[in-house]
Amino acid sequence: ANAIYERCIKYGVTFHLSTPVQEIIITKGKATGLLLANGERIESDAVISNADASFTYNSLIKSGSKKIRKVRKRLAKTEASL
């Protein structure tokens, strides 16, 4: 994991660890940034969520686009693996 982290840093990737996120910002069907719990807005080329898919799509992504609704519907049908 450290090797991946170091390589990403080398290429200009910025990590925001242990930072509460309020929302993943979607623009024209693409994740374009984050709205943090403290109100700060961060624009980005890519967003990676370490939360489970259900939390990400149902709580962090506020978009109601057809594509997002379809994913939410599929997630609602899945069973949790414990």
Coordinates of N, CA and C in Angstrom, one line a residue, residues 28-81:
K28 N -22.4 16.8 -15.0 CA -22.6 16.2 -16.3 C -22.3 14.7 -16.2
G29 N -22.7 14.0 -15.2 CA -22.6 12.6 -15.0 C -21.2 12.1 -14.6
K30 N -20.3 13.0 -14.2 CA -19.0 12.6 -13.8 C -18.7 13.2 -12.4
A31 N -18.0 12.4 -11.5 CA -17.6 12.9 -10.2 C -16.5 14.0 -10.5
T32 N -16.7 15.2 -10.0 CA -15.8 16.3 -10.3 C -15.2 16.9 -9.0
G33 N -15.6 16.4 -7.9 CA -15.0 16.9 -6.7 C -15.8 16.5 -5.4
L34 N -15.4 17.1 -4.3 CA -16.0 16.8 -3.0 C -16.5 18.0 -2.3
L35 N -17.5 17.9 -1.5 CA -17.9 18.9 -0.6 C -17.7 18.3 0.8
L36 N -16.7 18.9 1.5 CA -16.4 18.4 2.8 C -17.3 18.8 3.9
A37 N -17.4 18.1 5.0 CA -18.3 18.4 6.1 C -18.1 19.8 6.6
N38 N -16.8 20.4 6.5 CA -16.6 21.7 7.0 C -16.9 22.8 6.0
G39 N -17.5 22.4 4.8 CA -18.0 23.3 3.8 C -17.0 23.6 2.7
E40 N -15.8 23.1 2.9 CA -14.7 23.3 1.8 C -15.1 22.4 0.6
R41 N -14.9 23.0 -0.5 CA -15.2 22.3 -1.8 C -13.8 22.1 -2.5
I42 N -13.6 20.8 -2.9 CA -12.4 20.4 -3.6 C -12.7 19.9 -4.9
E43 N -12.2 20.5 -6.0 CA -12.4 20.1 -7.4 C -11.3 19.0 -7.7
S44 N -11.7 18.1 -8.5 CA -10.7 17.0 -8.8 C -11.0 16.4 -10.2
D45 N -10.0 15.7 -10.7 CA -10.1 14.9 -11.9 C -10.7 13.6 -11.7
A46 N -10.6 13.1 -10.5 CA -11.1 11.8 -10.1 C -11.5 11.7 -8.6
V47 N -12.5 10.9 -8.3 CA -12.9 10.8 -6.9 C -12.9 9.3 -6.6
I48 N -12.2 8.9 -5.5 CA -12.2 7.5 -5.1 C -12.9 7.4 -3.7
S49 N -13.9 6.6 -3.6 CA -14.6 6.5 -2.3 C -14.2 5.1 -1.7
N50 N -13.8 5.2 -0.4 CA -13.4 4.0 0.3 C -14.6 3.5 1.1
A51 N -15.7 4.1 1.0 CA -16.9 3.7 1.7 C -17.6 2.6 0.8
D52 N -18.5 1.8 1.5 CA -19.2 0.8 0.7 C -20.1 1.4 -0.4
A53 N -20.4 0.6 -1.4 CA -21.1 1.2 -2.5 C -22.5 1.7 -2.1
S54 N -23.2 1.1 -1.2 CA -24.5 1.5 -0.8 C -24.4 2.9 -0.2
F55 N -23.5 3.1 0.7 CA -23.3 4.4 1.4 C -22.9 5.5 0.4
T56 N -22.0 5.1 -0.5 CA -21.5 6.1 -1.5 C -22.6 6.6 -2.4
Y57 N -23.4 5.6 -3.0 CA -24.5 6.0 -3.9 C -25.7 6.5 -3.2
N58 N -26.0 6.1 -2.0 CA -27.2 6.6 -1.3 C -27.1 7.8 -0.4
S59 N -25.8 8.0 0.0 CA -25.6 9.1 1.0 C -24.7 10.2 0.4
L60 N -23.7 9.8 -0.3 CA -22.7 10.8 -0.7 C -23.0 11.4 -2.1
I61 N -23.6 10.6 -2.9 CA -24.0 11.1 -4.3 C -25.4 11.6 -4.2
K62 N -25.6 12.9 -4.4 CA -27.0 13.5 -4.3 C -27.7 13.5 -5.7
S63 N -26.9 13.3 -6.7 CA -27.5 13.3 -8.1 C -28.6 12.3 -8.2
G64 N -29.6 12.7 -8.9 CA -30.8 11.8 -9.2 C -30.8 11.4 -10.7
S65 N -29.7 11.4 -11.3 CA -29.6 11.1 -12.8 C -30.1 9.7 -13.0
K66 N -30.5 9.4 -14.2 CA -31.0 8.0 -14.6 C -30.0 7.0 -14.2
K67 N -28.7 7.2 -14.6 CA -27.6 6.3 -14.3 C -27.5 6.0 -12.8
I68 N -27.5 7.0 -12.0 CA -27.4 6.9 -10.6 C -28.6 6.1 -10.0
R69 N -29.8 6.5 -10.4 CA -31.0 5.8 -10.0 C -30.9 4.3 -10.3
K70 N -30.4 3.9 -11.5 CA -30.2 2.5 -11.9 C -29.3 1.8 -10.9
V71 N -28.2 2.4 -10.6 CA -27.2 1.8 -9.7 C -27.9 1.6 -8.3
R72 N -28.6 2.6 -7.8 CA -29.2 2.5 -6.5 C -30.2 1.4 -6.5
K73 N -31.0 1.2 -7.6 CA -32.0 0.1 -7.7 C -31.3 -1.2 -7.6
R74 N -30.1 -1.4 -8.4 CA -29.4 -2.6 -8.3 C -28.8 -2.9 -6.9
L75 N -28.3 -1.9 -6.3 CA -27.8 -2.0 -4.9 C -28.8 -2.5 -3.9
A76 N -30.0 -2.0 -4.1 CA -31.1 -2.3 -3.2 C -31.5 -3.8 -3.3
K77 N -31.2 -4.4 -4.4 CA -31.5 -5.8 -4.6 C -30.4 -6.8 -4.1
T78 N -29.2 -6.2 -3.8 CA -28.1 -7.1 -3.4 C -28.2 -7.4 -1.9
E79 N -27.6 -8.6 -1.6 CA -27.5 -9.0 -0.2 C -26.1 -8.7 0.3
A80 N -26.1 -8.3 1.5 CA -24.8 -8.0 2.2 C -24.1 -9.3 2.4
S81 N -22.8 -9.3 2.2 CA -22.0 -10.5 2.5 C -21.3 -10.2 3.8

